[in-house]
CSV table of C-alpha atoms in Angstrom, one decimal:
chain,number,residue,atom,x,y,z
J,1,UNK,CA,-4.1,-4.0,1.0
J,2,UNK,CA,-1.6,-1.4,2.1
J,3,UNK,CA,-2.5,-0.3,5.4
J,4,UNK,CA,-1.5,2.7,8.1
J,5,UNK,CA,-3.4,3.2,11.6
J,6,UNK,CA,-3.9,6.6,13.1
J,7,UNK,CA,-5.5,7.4,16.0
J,8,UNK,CA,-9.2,7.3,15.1
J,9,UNK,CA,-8.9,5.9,11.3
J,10,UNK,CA,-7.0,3.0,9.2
J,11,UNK,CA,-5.7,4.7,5.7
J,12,UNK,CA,-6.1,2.2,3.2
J,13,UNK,CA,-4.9,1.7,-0.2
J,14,UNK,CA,-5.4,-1.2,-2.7
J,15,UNK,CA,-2.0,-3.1,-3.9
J,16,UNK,CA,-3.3,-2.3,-7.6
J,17,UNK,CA,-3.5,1.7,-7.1
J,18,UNK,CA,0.1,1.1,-5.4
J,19,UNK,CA,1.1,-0.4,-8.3
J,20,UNK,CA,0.0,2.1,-10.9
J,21,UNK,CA,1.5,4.8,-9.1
J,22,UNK,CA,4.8,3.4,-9.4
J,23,UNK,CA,4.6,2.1,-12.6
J,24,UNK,CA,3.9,5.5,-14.0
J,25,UNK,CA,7.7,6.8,-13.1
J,26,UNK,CA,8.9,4.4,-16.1
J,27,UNK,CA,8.2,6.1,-18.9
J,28,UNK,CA,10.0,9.5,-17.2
J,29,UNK,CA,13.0,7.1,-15.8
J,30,UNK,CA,16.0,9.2,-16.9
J,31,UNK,CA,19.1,6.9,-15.7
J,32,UNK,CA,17.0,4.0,-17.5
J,33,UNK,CA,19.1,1.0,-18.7
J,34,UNK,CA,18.6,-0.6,-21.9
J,35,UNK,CA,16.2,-1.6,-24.3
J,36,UNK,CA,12.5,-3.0,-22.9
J,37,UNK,CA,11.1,-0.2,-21.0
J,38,UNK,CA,7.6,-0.8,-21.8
J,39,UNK,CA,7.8,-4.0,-20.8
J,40,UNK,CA,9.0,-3.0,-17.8
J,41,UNK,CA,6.4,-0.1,-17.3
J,42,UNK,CA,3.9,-3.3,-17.7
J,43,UNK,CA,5.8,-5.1,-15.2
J,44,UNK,CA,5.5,-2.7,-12.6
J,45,UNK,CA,2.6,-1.4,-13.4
J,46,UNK,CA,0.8,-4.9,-13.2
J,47,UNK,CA,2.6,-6.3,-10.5
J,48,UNK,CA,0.0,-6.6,-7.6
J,49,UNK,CA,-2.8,-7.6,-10.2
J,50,UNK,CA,-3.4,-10.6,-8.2
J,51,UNK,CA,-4.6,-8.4,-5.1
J,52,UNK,CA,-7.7,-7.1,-7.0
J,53,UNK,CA,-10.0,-9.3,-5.8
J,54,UNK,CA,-8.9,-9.9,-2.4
J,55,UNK,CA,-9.1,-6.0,-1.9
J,56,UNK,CA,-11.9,-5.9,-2.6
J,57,UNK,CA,-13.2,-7.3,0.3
J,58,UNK,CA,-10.4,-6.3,3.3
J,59,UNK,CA,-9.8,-8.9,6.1
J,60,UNK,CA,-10.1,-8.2,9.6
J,61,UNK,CA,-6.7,-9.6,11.9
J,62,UNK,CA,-8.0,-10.6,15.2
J,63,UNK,CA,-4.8,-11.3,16.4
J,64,UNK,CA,-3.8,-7.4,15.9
J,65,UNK,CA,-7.5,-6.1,16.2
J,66,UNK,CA,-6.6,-4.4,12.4
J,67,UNK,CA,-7.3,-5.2,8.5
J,68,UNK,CA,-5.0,-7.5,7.2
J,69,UNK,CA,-2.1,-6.1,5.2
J,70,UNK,CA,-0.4,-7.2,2.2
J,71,UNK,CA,2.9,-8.0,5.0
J,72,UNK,CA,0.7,-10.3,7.5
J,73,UNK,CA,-2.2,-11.6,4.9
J,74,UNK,CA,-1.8,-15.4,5.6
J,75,UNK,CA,1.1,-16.8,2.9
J,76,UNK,CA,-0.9,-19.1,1.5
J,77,UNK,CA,-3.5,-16.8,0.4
J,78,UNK,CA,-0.7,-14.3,-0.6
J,79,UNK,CA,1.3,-17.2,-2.8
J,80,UNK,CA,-2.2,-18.0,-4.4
J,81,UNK,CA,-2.8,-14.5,-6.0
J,82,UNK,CA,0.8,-13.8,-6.4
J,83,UNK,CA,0.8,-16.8,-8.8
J,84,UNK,CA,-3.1,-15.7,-10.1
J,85,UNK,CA,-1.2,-12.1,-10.8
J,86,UNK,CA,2.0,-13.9,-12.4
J,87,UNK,CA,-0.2,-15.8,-14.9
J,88,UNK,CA,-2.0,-12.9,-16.4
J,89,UNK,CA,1.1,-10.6,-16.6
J,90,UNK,CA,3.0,-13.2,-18.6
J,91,UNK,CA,0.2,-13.6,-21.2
J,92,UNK,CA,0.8,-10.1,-21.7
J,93,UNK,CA,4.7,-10.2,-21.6
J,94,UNK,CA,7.0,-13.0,-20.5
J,95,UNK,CA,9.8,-10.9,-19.4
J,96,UNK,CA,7.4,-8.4,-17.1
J,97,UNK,CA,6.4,-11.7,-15.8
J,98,UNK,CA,10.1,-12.8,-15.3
J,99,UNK,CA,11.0,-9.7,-13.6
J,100,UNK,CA,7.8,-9.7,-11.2
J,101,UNK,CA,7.9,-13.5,-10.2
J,102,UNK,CA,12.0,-12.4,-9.2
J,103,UNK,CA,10.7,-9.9,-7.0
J,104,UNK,CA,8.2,-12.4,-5.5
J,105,UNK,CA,10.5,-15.2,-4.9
J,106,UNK,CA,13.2,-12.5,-3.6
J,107,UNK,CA,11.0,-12.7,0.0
J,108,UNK,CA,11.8,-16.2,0.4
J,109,UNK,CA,16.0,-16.6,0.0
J,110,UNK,CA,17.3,-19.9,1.5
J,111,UNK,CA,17.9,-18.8,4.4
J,112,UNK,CA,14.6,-17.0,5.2
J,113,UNK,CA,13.0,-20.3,3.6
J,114,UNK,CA,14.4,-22.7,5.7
J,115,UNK,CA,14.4,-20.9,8.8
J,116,UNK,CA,10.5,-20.0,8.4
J,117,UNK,CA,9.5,-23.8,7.7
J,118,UNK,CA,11.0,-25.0,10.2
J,119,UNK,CA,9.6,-22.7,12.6
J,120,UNK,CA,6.0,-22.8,11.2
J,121,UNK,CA,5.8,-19.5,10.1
J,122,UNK,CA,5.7,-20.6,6.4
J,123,UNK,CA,3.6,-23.5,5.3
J,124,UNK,CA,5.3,-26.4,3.2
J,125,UNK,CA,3.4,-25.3,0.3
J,126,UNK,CA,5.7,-22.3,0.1
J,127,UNK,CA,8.9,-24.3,-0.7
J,128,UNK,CA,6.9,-25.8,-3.5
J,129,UNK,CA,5.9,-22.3,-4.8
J,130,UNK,CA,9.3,-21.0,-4.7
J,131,UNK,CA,10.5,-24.2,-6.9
J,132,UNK,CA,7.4,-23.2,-9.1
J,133,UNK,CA,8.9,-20.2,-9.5
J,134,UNK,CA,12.4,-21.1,-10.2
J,135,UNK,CA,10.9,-23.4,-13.2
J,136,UNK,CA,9.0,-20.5,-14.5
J,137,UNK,CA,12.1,-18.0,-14.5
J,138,UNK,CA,14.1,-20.6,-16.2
J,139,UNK,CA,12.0,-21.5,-18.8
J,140,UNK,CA,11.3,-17.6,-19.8
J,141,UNK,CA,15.1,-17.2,-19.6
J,142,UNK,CA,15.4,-19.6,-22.3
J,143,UNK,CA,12.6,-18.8,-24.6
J,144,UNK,CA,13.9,-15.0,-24.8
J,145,UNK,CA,17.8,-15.8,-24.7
J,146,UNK,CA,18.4,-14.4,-21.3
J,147,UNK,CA,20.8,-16.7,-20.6
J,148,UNK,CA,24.3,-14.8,-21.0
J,149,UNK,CA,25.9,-12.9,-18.7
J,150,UNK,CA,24.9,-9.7,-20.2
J,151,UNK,CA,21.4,-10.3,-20.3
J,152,UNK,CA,21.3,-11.2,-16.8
J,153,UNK,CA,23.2,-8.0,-15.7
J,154,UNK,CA,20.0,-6.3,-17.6
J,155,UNK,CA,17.8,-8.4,-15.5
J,156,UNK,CA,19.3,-7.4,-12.3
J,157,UNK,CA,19.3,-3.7,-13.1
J,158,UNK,CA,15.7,-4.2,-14.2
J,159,UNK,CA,14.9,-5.7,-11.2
J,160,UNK,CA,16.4,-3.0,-8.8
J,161,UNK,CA,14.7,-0.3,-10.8
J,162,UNK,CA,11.4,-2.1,-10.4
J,163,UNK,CA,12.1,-2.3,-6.5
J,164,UNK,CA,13.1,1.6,-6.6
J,165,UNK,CA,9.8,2.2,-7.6
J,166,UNK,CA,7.6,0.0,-6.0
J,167,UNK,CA,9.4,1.1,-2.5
J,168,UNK,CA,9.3,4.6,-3.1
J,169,UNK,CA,4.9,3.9,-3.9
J,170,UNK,CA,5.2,1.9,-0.6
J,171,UNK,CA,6.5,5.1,0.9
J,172,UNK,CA,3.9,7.4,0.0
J,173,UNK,CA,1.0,5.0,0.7
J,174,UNK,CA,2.3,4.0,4.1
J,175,UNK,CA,2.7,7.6,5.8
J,176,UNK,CA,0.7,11.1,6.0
J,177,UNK,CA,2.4,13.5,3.4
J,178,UNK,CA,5.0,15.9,4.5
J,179,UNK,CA,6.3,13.0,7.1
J,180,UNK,CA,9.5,13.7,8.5
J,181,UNK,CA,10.9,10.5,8.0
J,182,UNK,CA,13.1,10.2,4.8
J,183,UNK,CA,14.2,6.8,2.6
J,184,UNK,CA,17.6,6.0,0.6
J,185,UNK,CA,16.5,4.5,-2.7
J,186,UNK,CA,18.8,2.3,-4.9
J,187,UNK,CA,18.1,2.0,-8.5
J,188,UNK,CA,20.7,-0.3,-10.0
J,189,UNK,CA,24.3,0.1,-11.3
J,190,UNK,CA,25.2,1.7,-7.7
J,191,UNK,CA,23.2,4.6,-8.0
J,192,UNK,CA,21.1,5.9,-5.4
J,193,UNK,CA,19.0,9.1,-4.2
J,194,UNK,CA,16.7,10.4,-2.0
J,195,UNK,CA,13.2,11.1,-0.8
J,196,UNK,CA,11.7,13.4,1.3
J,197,UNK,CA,8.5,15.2,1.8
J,198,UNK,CA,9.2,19.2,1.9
J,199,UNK,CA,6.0,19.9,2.9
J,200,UNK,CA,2.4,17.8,2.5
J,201,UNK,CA,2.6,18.7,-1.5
J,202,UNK,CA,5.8,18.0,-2.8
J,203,UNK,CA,8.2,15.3,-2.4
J,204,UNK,CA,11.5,15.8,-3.2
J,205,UNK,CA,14.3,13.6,-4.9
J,206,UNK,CA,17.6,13.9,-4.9
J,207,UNK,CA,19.2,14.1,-7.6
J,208,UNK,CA,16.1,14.0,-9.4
J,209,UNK,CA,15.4,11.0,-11.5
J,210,UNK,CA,12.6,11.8,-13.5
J,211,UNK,CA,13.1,13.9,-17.0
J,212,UNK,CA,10.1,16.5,-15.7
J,213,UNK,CA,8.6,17.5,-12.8
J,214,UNK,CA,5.5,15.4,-12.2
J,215,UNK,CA,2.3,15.3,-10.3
J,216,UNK,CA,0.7,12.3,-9.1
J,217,UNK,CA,-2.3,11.1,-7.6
J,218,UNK,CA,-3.4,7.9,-6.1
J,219,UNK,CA,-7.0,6.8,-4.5
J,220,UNK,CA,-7.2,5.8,-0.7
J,221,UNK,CA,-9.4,5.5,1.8
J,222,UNK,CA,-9.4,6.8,5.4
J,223,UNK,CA,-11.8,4.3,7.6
J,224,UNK,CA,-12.8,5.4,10.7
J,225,UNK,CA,-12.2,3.2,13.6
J,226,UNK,CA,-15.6,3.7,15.1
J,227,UNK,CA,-17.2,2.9,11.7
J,228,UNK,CA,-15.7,-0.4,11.7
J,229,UNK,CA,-16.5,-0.8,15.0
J,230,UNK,CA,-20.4,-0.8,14.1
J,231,UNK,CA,-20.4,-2.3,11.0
J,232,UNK,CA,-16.8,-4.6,10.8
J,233,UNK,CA,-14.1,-3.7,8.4
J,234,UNK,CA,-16.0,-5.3,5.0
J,235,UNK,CA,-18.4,-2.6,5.5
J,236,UNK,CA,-16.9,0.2,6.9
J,237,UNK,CA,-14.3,0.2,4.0
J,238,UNK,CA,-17.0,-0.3,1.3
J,239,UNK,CA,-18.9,2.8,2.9
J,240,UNK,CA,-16.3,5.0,3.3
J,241,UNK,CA,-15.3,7.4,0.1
J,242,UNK,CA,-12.6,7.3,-1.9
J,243,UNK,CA,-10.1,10.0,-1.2
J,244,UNK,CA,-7.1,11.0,-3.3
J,245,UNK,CA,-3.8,11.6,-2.5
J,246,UNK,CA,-2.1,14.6,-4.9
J,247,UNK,CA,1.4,15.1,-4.5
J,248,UNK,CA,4.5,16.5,-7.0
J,249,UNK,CA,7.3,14.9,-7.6
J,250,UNK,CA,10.1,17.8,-7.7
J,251,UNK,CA,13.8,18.4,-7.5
J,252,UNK,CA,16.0,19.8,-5.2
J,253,UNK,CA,15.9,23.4,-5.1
């Protein structure tokens, strides 16, 4: 669950919605590199799959007296549908699957790894995940060929497009439209733009990536604090409505 507190309310999204949204920028993806672009429209479209069911029902933190969010859900519970999500993309498409579990295993380098099992923060079972991983990237590397230097150049680009567009999703669904705050995006091959909301309607990108103006939507829903208060979190999110968000993707003017 992607989650942002307000004053009275918790704005919620589910990881699936988050996904959708920014899956549905690949088709229009102007500066696109290669060959595979509905595979990787799958790929980031799919990508938080394994989230579905644990949405449906959100988690309350008692540490942080708020809902559990897809950064501080417990790991092992995260590694579990990660790998659940991993499964049913690559029965669809073993290279959506090969770019997703790279994105996975990319919040675990060595470093981060080591330092967090030794502190306690991860669990042992993580290193063994990570290793899972490694195996299953490997063995889809071979079965597709991907083992040259120019097919891993395609994978990287691949994989810094899909983390454009997932962080650019992440930065809709984690702030009120028309926010001040602005992000630097990078989509591969050293290019890089801009977002920023111009006013609660459109956001605007710069240069503009997309081959057409575009308006999105995504589904959310704003839980009020007293709500959960009275009934907990399970049931203040199932009775609350599903909003939606409408925004436009536009260029600069």
């Amino acid at each position: 669950m992607i989650v942002y507190e307000r004053e009275h309310d918790f704005v919620m999204t589910r990881q699936d919605d988050h996904a959708r949204l920014a899956g549905m920028w690949i088709p229009y993806w102007k500066r696109f590199y290669g060959d595979r672009r509905e595979e990787m429209h799958l790929s980031v479209t799919e990508h938080d799959r394994g989230w579905i069911g644990l949405d449906e029902t959100p988690l309350w933190n008692d540490a942080e007296d708020k809902p559990y969010t897809f950064i501080d859900t417990p790991v092992l519970l995260r590694l579990a549908f990660y790998t659940k999500g991993l499964d049913e993309v690559q029965s669809k498409s073993p290279y959506a699957a090969l770019i997703n579990s790279l994105h996975f295993t990319s919040f675990f380098p060595p470093s981060v790894l080591e330092e967090g099992l030794k502190s306690g923060e991860f669990p042992p079972q993580t290193k063994e995940w990570v290793d899972a991983e490694k195996r299953r990237q490997k063995e889809i590397r071979e079965k597709l060929g991907l083992t040259d230097e120019t097919s891993e150049y395609k994978v990287k680009q691949h994989l810094a497009l899909f983390k454009c567009c997932d962080n650019l999703s992440l930065f809709i669904c984690m702030h009120d439209p028309g926010t001040r705050r602005k992000l630097k995006l990078f989509a591969g091959a050293g290019f890089t733009f801009m977002a920023q909301w111009q006013d609660s309607y459109r956001l605007q990108l710069d240069p503009y990536v997309l081959d057409r103006e575009l308006e999105c939507e995504i589904g959310l829903k704003v839980v009020p604090k007293q709500l959960v208060r009275q009934e907990g979190i399970a049931r203040a999110y199932a009775k609350t409505e599903t909003a939606l968000r409408v925004f436009r993707l536009v260029g600069k003017s």
